[in-house]
Amino acid sequence: MDKILVHGGQRLSGSIRVSGSKNSALPILAACLLTKEPCIIRHVPDLSDVHYMLQILSHMGAEVERASGTVTVRAEKIKTVAPYDIVRKMRASVCVLGPLLGREKEATVSLPGGCVIGDRPIDLHLRGFEALGAAVRVECGNVKVFAARLKGQTINLRGKFGSTVLGTDNVMMAAVLAEGVTTIEGAAAEPEVVDLANFLNAMGAKIEGAGTRRIVIEGVEELHGAEHSVIPDRIEAGTFMVAAAIAGSRVTLRRVVPDHLKAISDALIQAGFGIETARDTLTVVGNGKPKPVELVTEPYPNFPTDMQAQMCALLCEGEGISVVTESVFPQRFMHVAELKRMGAQITLEGASAVIKGVERLSGAPVMASDLRASAALVLAGLRASGVTEVNRVYHIDRGYESIDDKLNGIGAQIERVKV
Ligand code: EPZ
């Protein structure tokens, strides 16, 4: 298990190229199961979560080739069972359910376990499949779905915590081959859902309304192969935007979609930082400590839950008192205890973190937990005095392509140590 040593106090400046989106690549790779013909996916990031998804596709009989950032998938004949020992490594494996149900009218996938950010139910996914005519059985830790035929329906996917991203993806991937029209009300509007819908339409699907709360899918007989380039990763980009705010003077991110970053830009502007955008670049102008802000995480286009931990790291060394409220995953505060080990003054009140800014954090050995909490600890170490030792770095490698190399490329001093 590697660990990362962050030597604090370096000023960051320069530019970073953002990788393809993990949360777009995963469902798009699963969607390749919907056709027997080859699909070519470009800008696929080199991440352990992507490797797990490719392992699952191979295990199910698809031929998978990877040449740097381009993946080719040929799913001529496929099995419909995804086993526990692979699925348990990555919760997003659940998004193979939709394409298997759509194409083979059956699927057996190990139930995703919970994780440190909270219980990760899939009741909304299953509600959608049942509405399309599938029978659902949960037995021996597996969820089995099967249907004689799938018939389009109007389905509301809104849950207690708002819309469901992978639930919308899964129901969309089952509905593209259903008979008749499916309308998803309360759909997730994240850019990654739009990217998946664009890929499915390139395969011959008929989907309208992706990016709004109401998606209409007209079922077709079959889908053909297609080529697609994955959108830039807005959460990786946002993570580097916060790094620039914490320790940067002027940092430019290349290959981004500024519109996808609007809620993050607005939060940094509110905290007193400068943001300059061009067609596919975004520059953060750091200028010292953040002003106090009040933030609530909500589904897109509002402030993303996947950026909550990173913003907490920034606000720890701010002026005054900030409040960050988590409305999507109310337990998603694994980073707080570790930031407090670095001298942060944070109290948790229900689903809110109340942060009293301090002059400077101090480096300490800390433990990575979930993907974004781990990234937040690296960010906190950028300005902290001394060295911050982030253990269990495999959490970070799940969702960030060479985060240490990219930050060192703009002036950070980060070492990766094999343990
Ligand atoms: C996706 O997870 C992302 N993962 C998550 O990113 C992200 O945090 C999340 O969306 C919210 O934006 C991928 O895309 C691979 P949800 P997903 O279903 O789809 C509840 C990262 O760091 N819910 O939108 O699994 C759920 O408990 C990861 O890259 C139900 O109640 O999340 C949560 O409170 C972490 N029933 C809320 O909805 C369901 O059937 C949103 O979850 C499904 C979800």
Short mmCIF file of C-alpha atoms and ligand atoms in Angstrom, two decimals:
data_model
loop_
_atom_site.label_atom_id
_atom_site.label_comp_id
_atom_site.label_asym_id
_atom_site.label_seq_id
_atom_site.Cartn_x
_atom_site.Cartn_y
_atom_site.Cartn_z
CA MET A 1 0.00 0.00 0.00
CA ASP A 2 1.64 3.27 -1.07
CA LYS A 3 1.58 6.43 0.94
CA ILE A 4 1.92 10.04 -0.17
CA LEU A 5 4.14 12.62 1.59
CA VAL A 6 3.05 16.21 0.95
CA HIS A 7 5.68 18.83 1.81
CA GLY A 8 3.61 21.92 2.58
CA GLY A 9 4.29 25.55 1.73
CA GLN A 10 5.01 25.38 -2.02
CA ARG A 11 3.30 27.98 -4.24
CA LEU A 12 1.51 26.42 -7.22
CA SER A 13 1.47 27.93 -10.70
CA GLY A 14 1.25 26.66 -14.24
CA SER A 15 -1.25 24.43 -16.06
CA ILE A 16 -2.70 20.93 -15.70
CA ARG A 17 -4.45 18.79 -18.36
CA VAL A 18 -7.63 17.24 -16.94
CA SER A 19 -8.34 13.54 -17.65
CA GLY A 20 -11.55 11.96 -18.94
CA SER A 21 -14.38 11.64 -16.43
CA LYS A 22 -14.39 8.50 -14.24
CA ASN A 23 -18.13 8.85 -13.59
CA SER A 24 -18.83 9.12 -17.30
CA ALA A 25 -16.44 6.37 -18.45
CA LEU A 26 -17.84 3.72 -16.05
CA PRO A 27 -21.50 3.71 -17.28
CA ILE A 28 -20.38 4.24 -20.90
CA LEU A 29 -18.14 1.14 -20.72
CA ALA A 30 -21.08 -0.79 -19.23
CA ALA A 31 -23.30 0.46 -22.09
CA CYS A 32 -20.98 -1.31 -24.58
CA LEU A 33 -22.73 -4.54 -23.42
CA LEU A 34 -25.86 -3.37 -25.26
CA THR A 35 -24.50 -4.30 -28.71
CA LYS A 36 -22.64 -7.21 -30.31
CA GLU A 37 -20.68 -4.74 -32.43
CA PRO A 38 -17.37 -3.12 -31.39
CA CYS A 39 -17.41 0.18 -29.52
CA ILE A 40 -14.41 2.54 -29.31
CA ILE A 41 -14.25 4.81 -26.26
CA ARG A 42 -11.60 7.58 -26.10
CA HIS A 43 -10.23 9.67 -23.20
CA VAL A 44 -10.83 6.78 -20.77
CA PRO A 45 -8.84 7.65 -17.62
CA ASP A 46 -6.21 5.22 -16.29
CA LEU A 47 -7.83 4.50 -12.89
CA SER A 48 -8.29 1.40 -10.76
CA ASP A 49 -12.08 1.81 -10.93
CA VAL A 50 -11.85 1.69 -14.73
CA HIS A 51 -9.63 -1.41 -14.51
CA TYR A 52 -12.28 -3.07 -12.33
CA MET A 53 -15.00 -2.25 -14.89
CA LEU A 54 -12.87 -3.70 -17.71
CA GLN A 55 -12.33 -6.83 -15.60
CA ILE A 56 -16.09 -7.18 -15.16
CA LEU A 57 -16.74 -6.79 -18.91
CA SER A 58 -14.06 -9.39 -19.69
CA HIS A 59 -15.43 -11.76 -17.07
CA MET A 60 -18.83 -11.46 -18.74
CA GLY A 61 -17.38 -12.53 -22.07
CA ALA A 62 -16.65 -9.23 -23.77
CA GLU A 63 -13.35 -8.75 -25.60
CA VAL A 64 -11.61 -5.69 -24.15
CA GLU A 65 -8.55 -3.95 -25.61
CA ARG A 66 -6.91 -0.86 -24.15
CA ALA A 67 -4.35 1.31 -25.95
CA SER A 68 -3.39 4.22 -23.67
CA GLY A 69 -6.61 6.23 -23.29
CA THR A 70 -8.65 4.35 -25.91
CA VAL A 71 -10.68 1.24 -25.03
CA THR A 72 -12.34 -1.09 -27.57
CA VAL A 73 -15.12 -3.40 -26.33
CA ARG A 74 -16.62 -6.25 -28.40
CA ALA A 75 -19.49 -7.90 -26.51
CA GLU A 76 -20.52 -10.51 -29.10
CA LYS A 77 -21.58 -13.15 -26.59
CA ILE A 78 -22.07 -12.26 -22.95
CA LYS A 79 -22.85 -13.97 -19.66
CA THR A 80 -25.39 -12.28 -17.44
CA VAL A 81 -23.80 -12.89 -14.02
CA ALA A 82 -21.37 -10.45 -12.39
CA PRO A 83 -19.72 -12.16 -9.42
CA TYR A 84 -19.17 -10.83 -5.92
CA ASP A 85 -15.36 -11.03 -5.92
CA ILE A 86 -15.16 -8.43 -8.69
CA VAL A 87 -18.30 -6.37 -7.98
CA ARG A 88 -17.36 -5.90 -4.29
CA LYS A 89 -14.34 -3.82 -5.35
CA MET A 90 -16.46 -1.13 -6.95
CA ARG A 91 -20.02 -0.13 -6.21
CA ALA A 92 -20.50 1.39 -9.65
CA SER A 93 -20.47 -2.19 -11.02
CA VAL A 94 -24.21 -1.99 -10.38
CA CYS A 95 -24.52 -0.12 -13.70
CA VAL A 96 -24.11 -3.37 -15.66
CA LEU A 97 -27.64 -4.34 -14.53
CA GLY A 98 -29.37 -2.00 -16.98
CA PRO A 99 -27.57 -3.06 -20.17
CA LEU A 100 -27.82 -6.78 -19.30
CA LEU A 101 -31.55 -6.45 -18.64
CA GLY A 102 -31.99 -4.40 -21.82
CA ARG A 103 -30.11 -6.83 -24.08
CA GLU A 104 -30.51 -10.27 -22.44
CA LYS A 105 -33.67 -9.59 -20.38
CA GLU A 106 -31.90 -10.99 -17.32
CA ALA A 107 -29.01 -10.17 -14.99
CA THR A 108 -27.54 -11.35 -11.71
CA VAL A 109 -25.22 -8.90 -9.97
CA SER A 110 -23.87 -9.00 -6.46
CA LEU A 111 -25.53 -6.35 -4.32
CA PRO A 112 -23.17 -3.38 -3.86
CA GLY A 113 -21.92 -3.12 -0.31
CA GLY A 114 -22.19 0.10 1.64
CA CYS A 115 -19.14 2.30 1.83
CA VAL A 116 -17.66 4.93 4.08
CA ILE A 117 -19.83 7.70 2.64
CA GLY A 118 -22.94 5.91 3.77
CA ASP A 119 -25.50 3.28 2.87
CA ARG A 120 -25.67 2.94 -0.92
CA PRO A 121 -29.16 1.54 -1.65
CA ILE A 122 -30.33 0.70 -5.19
CA ASP A 123 -34.07 0.66 -4.47
CA LEU A 124 -34.70 3.36 -7.08
CA HIS A 125 -32.81 1.39 -9.75
CA LEU A 126 -34.96 -1.68 -8.96
CA ARG A 127 -38.16 0.38 -8.92
CA GLY A 128 -37.34 1.49 -12.45
CA PHE A 129 -36.66 -2.05 -13.67
CA GLU A 130 -39.94 -3.31 -12.15
CA ALA A 131 -41.85 -0.48 -13.82
CA LEU A 132 -40.44 -1.68 -17.18
CA GLY A 133 -41.87 -5.17 -16.45
CA ALA A 134 -38.91 -6.91 -14.83
CA ALA A 135 -39.20 -9.19 -11.82
CA VAL A 136 -36.61 -8.46 -9.11
CA ARG A 137 -35.32 -10.97 -6.56
CA VAL A 138 -32.66 -10.41 -3.90
CA GLU A 139 -31.10 -13.67 -2.74
CA CYS A 140 -27.75 -14.77 -1.30
CA GLY A 141 -26.37 -11.23 -1.61
CA ASN A 142 -27.24 -11.04 -5.30
CA VAL A 143 -29.88 -9.04 -7.08
CA LYS A 144 -31.53 -10.91 -9.94
CA VAL A 145 -33.64 -9.13 -12.54
CA PHE A 146 -35.44 -10.84 -15.41
CA ALA A 147 -38.26 -10.07 -17.82
CA ALA A 148 -40.06 -11.86 -20.65
CA ARG A 149 -40.29 -8.46 -22.31
CA LEU A 150 -39.61 -4.84 -21.34
CA LYS A 151 -42.38 -2.34 -21.96
CA GLY A 152 -41.90 1.45 -21.83
CA GLN A 153 -43.44 3.23 -18.84
CA THR A 154 -43.42 6.56 -17.01
CA ILE A 155 -41.09 6.19 -14.02
CA ASN A 156 -40.32 8.62 -11.20
CA LEU A 157 -36.75 8.15 -9.96
CA ARG A 158 -36.75 10.92 -7.36
CA GLY A 159 -35.69 9.62 -3.93
CA LYS A 160 -35.39 11.04 -0.43
CA PHE A 161 -32.01 12.56 -1.32
CA GLY A 162 -33.02 13.84 -4.75
CA SER A 163 -32.30 12.14 -8.07
CA THR A 164 -30.05 9.11 -8.57
CA VAL A 165 -27.19 9.34 -11.09
CA LEU A 166 -26.45 5.64 -11.65
CA GLY A 167 -30.15 4.85 -11.20
CA THR A 168 -30.98 7.17 -14.10
CA ASP A 169 -28.16 5.59 -16.13
CA ASN A 170 -29.36 2.04 -15.36
CA VAL A 171 -33.01 2.66 -16.22
CA MET A 172 -32.02 4.52 -19.40
CA MET A 173 -29.83 1.58 -20.50
CA ALA A 174 -32.67 -0.91 -19.90
CA ALA A 175 -35.29 1.29 -21.60
CA VAL A 176 -33.40 1.89 -24.88
CA LEU A 177 -34.35 -1.67 -26.04
CA ALA A 178 -37.80 -1.78 -24.39
CA GLU A 179 -41.00 -1.76 -26.44
CA GLY A 180 -42.59 1.68 -26.60
CA VAL A 181 -41.75 4.95 -24.84
CA THR A 182 -40.24 5.35 -21.36
CA THR A 183 -40.35 8.68 -19.53
CA ILE A 184 -38.05 9.13 -16.55
CA GLU A 185 -39.36 11.86 -14.24
CA GLY A 186 -37.03 13.17 -11.51
CA ALA A 187 -34.03 12.10 -13.60
CA ALA A 188 -30.46 13.05 -12.64
CA ALA A 189 -29.19 15.91 -14.82
CA GLU A 190 -25.44 15.46 -14.26
CA PRO A 191 -23.17 15.98 -17.32
CA GLU A 192 -22.14 12.33 -17.02
CA VAL A 193 -25.77 11.27 -17.62
CA VAL A 194 -25.84 13.49 -20.72
CA ASP A 195 -22.55 11.95 -21.92
CA LEU A 196 -24.02 8.45 -21.56
CA ALA A 197 -27.21 9.49 -23.42
CA ASN A 198 -25.09 10.95 -26.24
CA PHE A 199 -23.17 7.67 -26.53
CA LEU A 200 -26.40 5.62 -26.52
CA ASN A 201 -27.86 7.86 -29.24
CA ALA A 202 -24.66 7.36 -31.28
CA MET A 203 -25.41 3.60 -30.95
CA GLY A 204 -28.87 4.18 -32.46
CA ALA A 205 -30.96 4.84 -29.35
CA LYS A 206 -33.64 7.53 -29.33
CA ILE A 207 -33.22 9.56 -26.14
CA GLU A 208 -34.37 13.14 -25.61
CA GLY A 209 -34.19 15.43 -22.58
CA ALA A 210 -30.92 14.19 -21.05
CA GLY A 211 -29.63 16.96 -18.80
CA THR A 212 -33.14 17.85 -17.64
CA ARG A 213 -35.26 16.21 -14.94
CA ARG A 214 -37.41 14.55 -17.65
CA ILE A 215 -35.82 12.08 -20.08
CA VAL A 216 -37.91 10.45 -22.84
CA ILE A 217 -36.64 7.21 -24.42
CA GLU A 218 -38.27 5.63 -27.46
CA GLY A 219 -37.31 1.94 -27.49
CA VAL A 220 -35.59 0.51 -30.61
CA GLU A 221 -35.01 -3.07 -31.84
CA GLU A 222 -31.23 -3.12 -31.44
CA LEU A 223 -28.17 -0.91 -31.08
CA HIS A 224 -25.02 -0.87 -33.20
CA GLY A 225 -21.39 -0.12 -32.34
CA ALA A 226 -20.22 3.48 -31.99
CA GLU A 227 -17.21 5.65 -31.15
CA HIS A 228 -17.24 8.21 -28.34
CA SER A 229 -14.91 10.54 -26.44
CA VAL A 230 -15.58 10.79 -22.71
CA ILE A 231 -16.11 14.31 -21.33
CA PRO A 232 -13.47 15.87 -19.04
CA ASP A 233 -13.66 14.96 -15.36
CA ARG A 234 -15.34 17.93 -13.64
CA ILE A 235 -14.54 16.60 -10.15
CA GLU A 236 -10.84 16.13 -10.93
CA ALA A 237 -10.92 19.66 -12.37
CA GLY A 238 -12.70 20.99 -9.29
CA THR A 239 -10.16 19.30 -7.04
CA PHE A 240 -7.33 21.12 -8.84
CA MET A 241 -9.31 24.39 -8.69
CA VAL A 242 -9.37 24.04 -4.90
CA ALA A 243 -5.65 23.15 -4.87
CA ALA A 244 -5.00 26.42 -6.70
CA ALA A 245 -7.14 28.34 -4.20
CA ILE A 246 -5.29 26.76 -1.25
CA ALA A 247 -1.72 27.18 -2.50
CA GLY A 248 -1.79 28.72 -5.93
CA SER A 249 -1.00 32.03 -7.43
CA ARG A 250 -2.35 31.31 -10.91
CA VAL A 251 -3.26 27.81 -12.15
CA THR A 252 -4.88 26.97 -15.49
CA LEU A 253 -6.79 23.75 -16.15
CA ARG A 254 -6.79 22.51 -19.75
CA ARG A 255 -9.45 20.37 -21.47
CA VAL A 256 -12.35 21.33 -19.24
CA VAL A 257 -16.00 22.29 -19.90
CA PRO A 258 -16.32 25.56 -17.90
CA ASP A 259 -20.10 25.23 -17.81
CA HIS A 260 -19.79 21.93 -15.89
CA LEU A 261 -17.72 23.76 -13.26
CA LYS A 262 -20.06 26.71 -12.67
CA ALA A 263 -21.20 25.76 -9.15
CA ILE A 264 -17.59 25.18 -8.08
CA SER A 265 -16.46 28.45 -9.68
CA ASP A 266 -19.30 30.32 -7.97
CA ALA A 267 -18.28 28.89 -4.58
CA LEU A 268 -14.65 29.95 -5.08
CA ILE A 269 -15.67 33.42 -6.28
CA GLN A 270 -17.89 33.73 -3.18
CA ALA A 271 -14.80 32.80 -1.11
CA GLY A 272 -12.88 35.65 -2.77
CA PHE A 273 -10.90 33.91 -5.54
CA GLY A 274 -10.69 34.92 -9.21
CA ILE A 275 -11.91 32.63 -12.01
CA GLU A 276 -11.14 33.22 -15.70
CA THR A 277 -12.62 30.95 -18.39
CA ALA A 278 -12.06 30.41 -22.09
CA ARG A 279 -13.47 27.77 -24.49
CA ASP A 280 -11.91 24.70 -22.84
CA THR A 281 -9.73 26.17 -20.11
CA LEU A 282 -10.33 27.62 -16.65
CA THR A 283 -7.85 29.64 -14.57
CA VAL A 284 -7.98 30.11 -10.81
CA VAL A 285 -6.30 33.20 -9.39
CA GLY A 286 -5.35 32.51 -5.78
CA ASN A 287 -5.06 35.44 -3.44
CA GLY A 288 -4.56 34.26 0.14
CA LYS A 289 -7.17 33.02 2.54
CA PRO A 290 -10.79 32.22 1.62
CA LYS A 291 -13.62 34.36 2.94
CA PRO A 292 -16.25 32.49 4.99
CA VAL A 293 -18.97 30.79 2.92
CA GLU A 294 -22.11 28.73 3.49
CA LEU A 295 -22.42 25.79 1.08
CA VAL A 296 -25.02 23.06 0.60
CA THR A 297 -24.30 20.06 -1.64
CA GLU A 298 -27.14 19.20 -4.00
CA PRO A 299 -27.65 17.36 -7.31
CA TYR A 300 -26.33 19.04 -10.48
CA PRO A 301 -26.27 21.90 -11.44
CA ASN A 302 -25.80 22.81 -7.77
CA PHE A 303 -22.66 22.37 -5.67
CA PRO A 304 -21.55 18.70 -6.03
CA THR A 305 -21.25 16.34 -3.08
CA ASP A 306 -18.03 15.01 -4.66
CA MET A 307 -16.42 18.42 -4.01
CA GLN A 308 -17.57 18.80 -0.38
CA ALA A 309 -14.47 17.36 1.29
CA GLN A 310 -12.15 19.43 -0.89
CA MET A 311 -13.96 22.65 0.01
CA CYS A 312 -13.76 21.76 3.70
CA ALA A 313 -9.97 21.48 3.31
CA LEU A 314 -9.85 24.96 1.78
CA LEU A 315 -12.07 26.56 4.42
CA CYS A 316 -10.02 25.14 7.32
CA GLU A 317 -7.43 27.89 6.75
CA GLY A 318 -9.90 30.70 6.20
CA GLU A 319 -11.24 33.74 7.93
CA GLY A 320 -14.30 33.53 10.16
CA ILE A 321 -16.75 30.67 10.29
CA SER A 322 -17.99 28.66 7.31
CA VAL A 323 -20.77 26.06 7.19
CA VAL A 324 -20.79 23.14 4.71
CA THR A 325 -23.99 21.07 4.61
CA GLU A 326 -24.18 17.67 2.93
CA SER A 327 -27.67 16.94 1.59
CA VAL A 328 -26.81 14.03 -0.75
CA PHE A 329 -24.75 11.74 1.54
CA PRO A 330 -25.37 13.17 5.05
CA GLN A 331 -22.66 10.94 6.58
CA ARG A 332 -19.96 11.97 4.12
CA PHE A 333 -17.58 13.54 6.65
CA MET A 334 -14.78 10.95 6.99
CA HIS A 335 -12.29 13.73 6.21
CA VAL A 336 -13.27 15.83 9.26
CA ALA A 337 -11.53 13.70 11.91
CA GLU A 338 -8.36 13.62 9.79
CA LEU A 339 -8.40 17.38 9.14
CA LYS A 340 -8.76 17.90 12.88
CA ARG A 341 -5.56 15.86 13.35
CA MET A 342 -3.95 18.62 11.27
CA GLY A 343 -5.28 21.32 13.60
CA ALA A 344 -8.55 22.16 11.86
CA GLN A 345 -11.36 23.47 14.03
CA ILE A 346 -14.48 21.73 12.73
CA THR A 347 -17.59 20.64 14.58
CA LEU A 348 -20.23 18.40 13.03
CA GLU A 349 -23.83 19.42 13.63
CA GLY A 350 -26.10 16.87 11.97
CA ALA A 351 -25.30 16.97 8.24
CA SER A 352 -23.34 20.21 8.56
CA ALA A 353 -19.66 20.86 9.21
CA VAL A 354 -19.08 24.17 11.04
CA ILE A 355 -15.53 25.28 10.22
CA LYS A 356 -13.67 27.97 12.19
CA GLY A 357 -10.72 29.07 10.08
CA VAL A 358 -7.26 28.78 11.61
CA GLU A 359 -4.03 30.53 10.63
CA ARG A 360 -2.37 27.42 9.27
CA LEU A 361 -2.81 23.65 9.47
CA SER A 362 0.11 21.49 10.55
CA GLY A 363 1.22 18.40 8.65
CA ALA A 364 0.46 15.03 10.28
CA PRO A 365 0.05 11.36 9.40
CA VAL A 366 -3.57 10.97 8.21
CA MET A 367 -5.67 8.11 6.87
CA ALA A 368 -7.38 8.14 3.48
CA SER A 369 -10.90 6.72 3.48
CA ASP A 370 -13.22 7.51 0.59
CA LEU A 371 -11.91 8.78 -2.71
CA ARG A 372 -12.74 12.46 -2.29
CA ALA A 373 -11.89 12.63 1.43
CA SER A 374 -8.44 11.30 0.53
CA ALA A 375 -7.95 13.96 -2.14
CA ALA A 376 -8.99 16.58 0.42
CA LEU A 377 -6.18 15.47 2.75
CA VAL A 378 -3.62 15.91 -0.03
CA LEU A 379 -5.00 19.40 -0.68
CA ALA A 380 -4.84 20.26 3.04
CA GLY A 381 -1.18 19.22 3.06
CA LEU A 382 -0.30 21.64 0.26
CA ARG A 383 -0.32 24.68 2.57
CA ALA A 384 0.08 22.99 5.96
CA SER A 385 3.38 23.44 7.77
CA GLY A 386 5.67 20.44 7.63
CA VAL A 387 4.86 17.11 6.00
CA THR A 388 1.44 15.47 5.68
CA GLU A 389 1.58 11.69 5.30
CA VAL A 390 -1.51 10.33 3.58
CA ASN A 391 -1.82 6.56 4.05
CA ARG A 392 -3.90 4.06 1.99
CA VAL A 393 -3.36 6.01 -1.21
CA TYR A 394 -5.16 3.31 -3.20
CA HIS A 395 -8.36 5.19 -2.36
CA ILE A 396 -7.07 8.18 -4.34
CA ASP A 397 -5.84 6.09 -7.27
CA ARG A 398 -9.41 4.84 -7.74
CA GLY A 399 -10.46 8.23 -9.08
CA TYR A 400 -7.42 10.39 -9.80
CA GLU A 401 -4.91 9.72 -12.57
CA SER A 402 -1.43 10.44 -11.09
CA ILE A 403 -2.60 13.21 -8.76
CA ASP A 404 0.93 13.51 -7.31
CA ASP A 405 2.58 13.93 -10.74
CA LYS A 406 -0.03 16.47 -11.84
CA LEU A 407 0.36 18.58 -8.69
CA ASN A 408 4.17 18.31 -8.78
CA GLY A 409 3.93 19.59 -12.36
CA ILE A 410 2.66 22.93 -11.03
CA GLY A 411 5.14 23.25 -8.17
CA ALA A 412 3.91 20.97 -5.37
CA GLN A 413 6.41 18.80 -3.53
CA ILE A 414 4.75 15.40 -3.20
CA GLU A 415 6.50 12.03 -2.84
CA ARG A 416 4.87 8.64 -3.33
CA VAL A 417 6.44 6.05 -1.02
CA LYS A 418 5.99 2.31 -1.47
CA VAL A 419 5.12 0.74 1.86
C1 EPZ B 1 -22.83 8.77 -8.40
O1 EPZ B 1 -23.08 7.76 -7.44
C2 EPZ B 1 -21.33 9.01 -8.39
N1 EPZ B 1 -20.63 7.78 -8.75
C3 EPZ B 1 -20.87 9.47 -7.00
O2 EPZ B 1 -19.48 9.77 -7.10
C4 EPZ B 1 -21.63 10.74 -6.64
O3 EPZ B 1 -21.25 11.13 -5.32
C5 EPZ B 1 -23.14 10.48 -6.71
O4 EPZ B 1 -23.49 9.99 -8.02
C6 EPZ B 1 -23.94 11.75 -6.44
O5 EPZ B 1 -23.61 12.73 -7.37
C7 EPZ B 1 -20.57 7.41 -10.05
O6 EPZ B 1 -21.10 8.06 -10.92
C8 EPZ B 1 -19.79 6.17 -10.36
P1 EPZ B 1 -26.82 8.49 -6.41
P2 EPZ B 1 -24.56 7.10 -7.33
O7 EPZ B 1 -27.58 7.28 -6.79
O8 EPZ B 1 -25.23 7.17 -8.65
C9 EPZ B 1 -29.60 7.79 -2.66
C10 EPZ B 1 -17.22 9.63 -6.55
O9 EPZ B 1 -16.62 10.11 -5.59
N2 EPZ B 1 -30.11 6.65 -3.42
O10 EPZ B 1 -26.96 9.73 -7.26
O11 EPZ B 1 -24.40 5.79 -6.68
C11 EPZ B 1 -28.12 7.63 -2.28
O12 EPZ B 1 -28.01 6.88 -1.08
C12 EPZ B 1 -18.55 8.96 -6.34
O13 EPZ B 1 -16.82 9.68 -7.75
C13 EPZ B 1 -31.22 5.96 -2.94
O14 EPZ B 1 -31.76 6.28 -1.88
O15 EPZ B 1 -25.27 8.11 -6.33
C14 EPZ B 1 -27.69 9.06 -2.12
O16 EPZ B 1 -28.06 9.54 -0.85
C15 EPZ B 1 -18.91 8.86 -4.88
N3 EPZ B 1 -31.70 4.90 -3.65
C16 EPZ B 1 -28.47 9.80 -3.20
O17 EPZ B 1 -29.60 8.96 -3.50
C17 EPZ B 1 -31.15 4.51 -4.84
O18 EPZ B 1 -31.65 3.54 -5.46
C18 EPZ B 1 -27.70 10.06 -4.48
O19 EPZ B 1 -27.13 8.83 -4.87
C19 EPZ B 1 -30.02 5.22 -5.32
C20 EPZ B 1 -29.53 6.29 -4.60
#
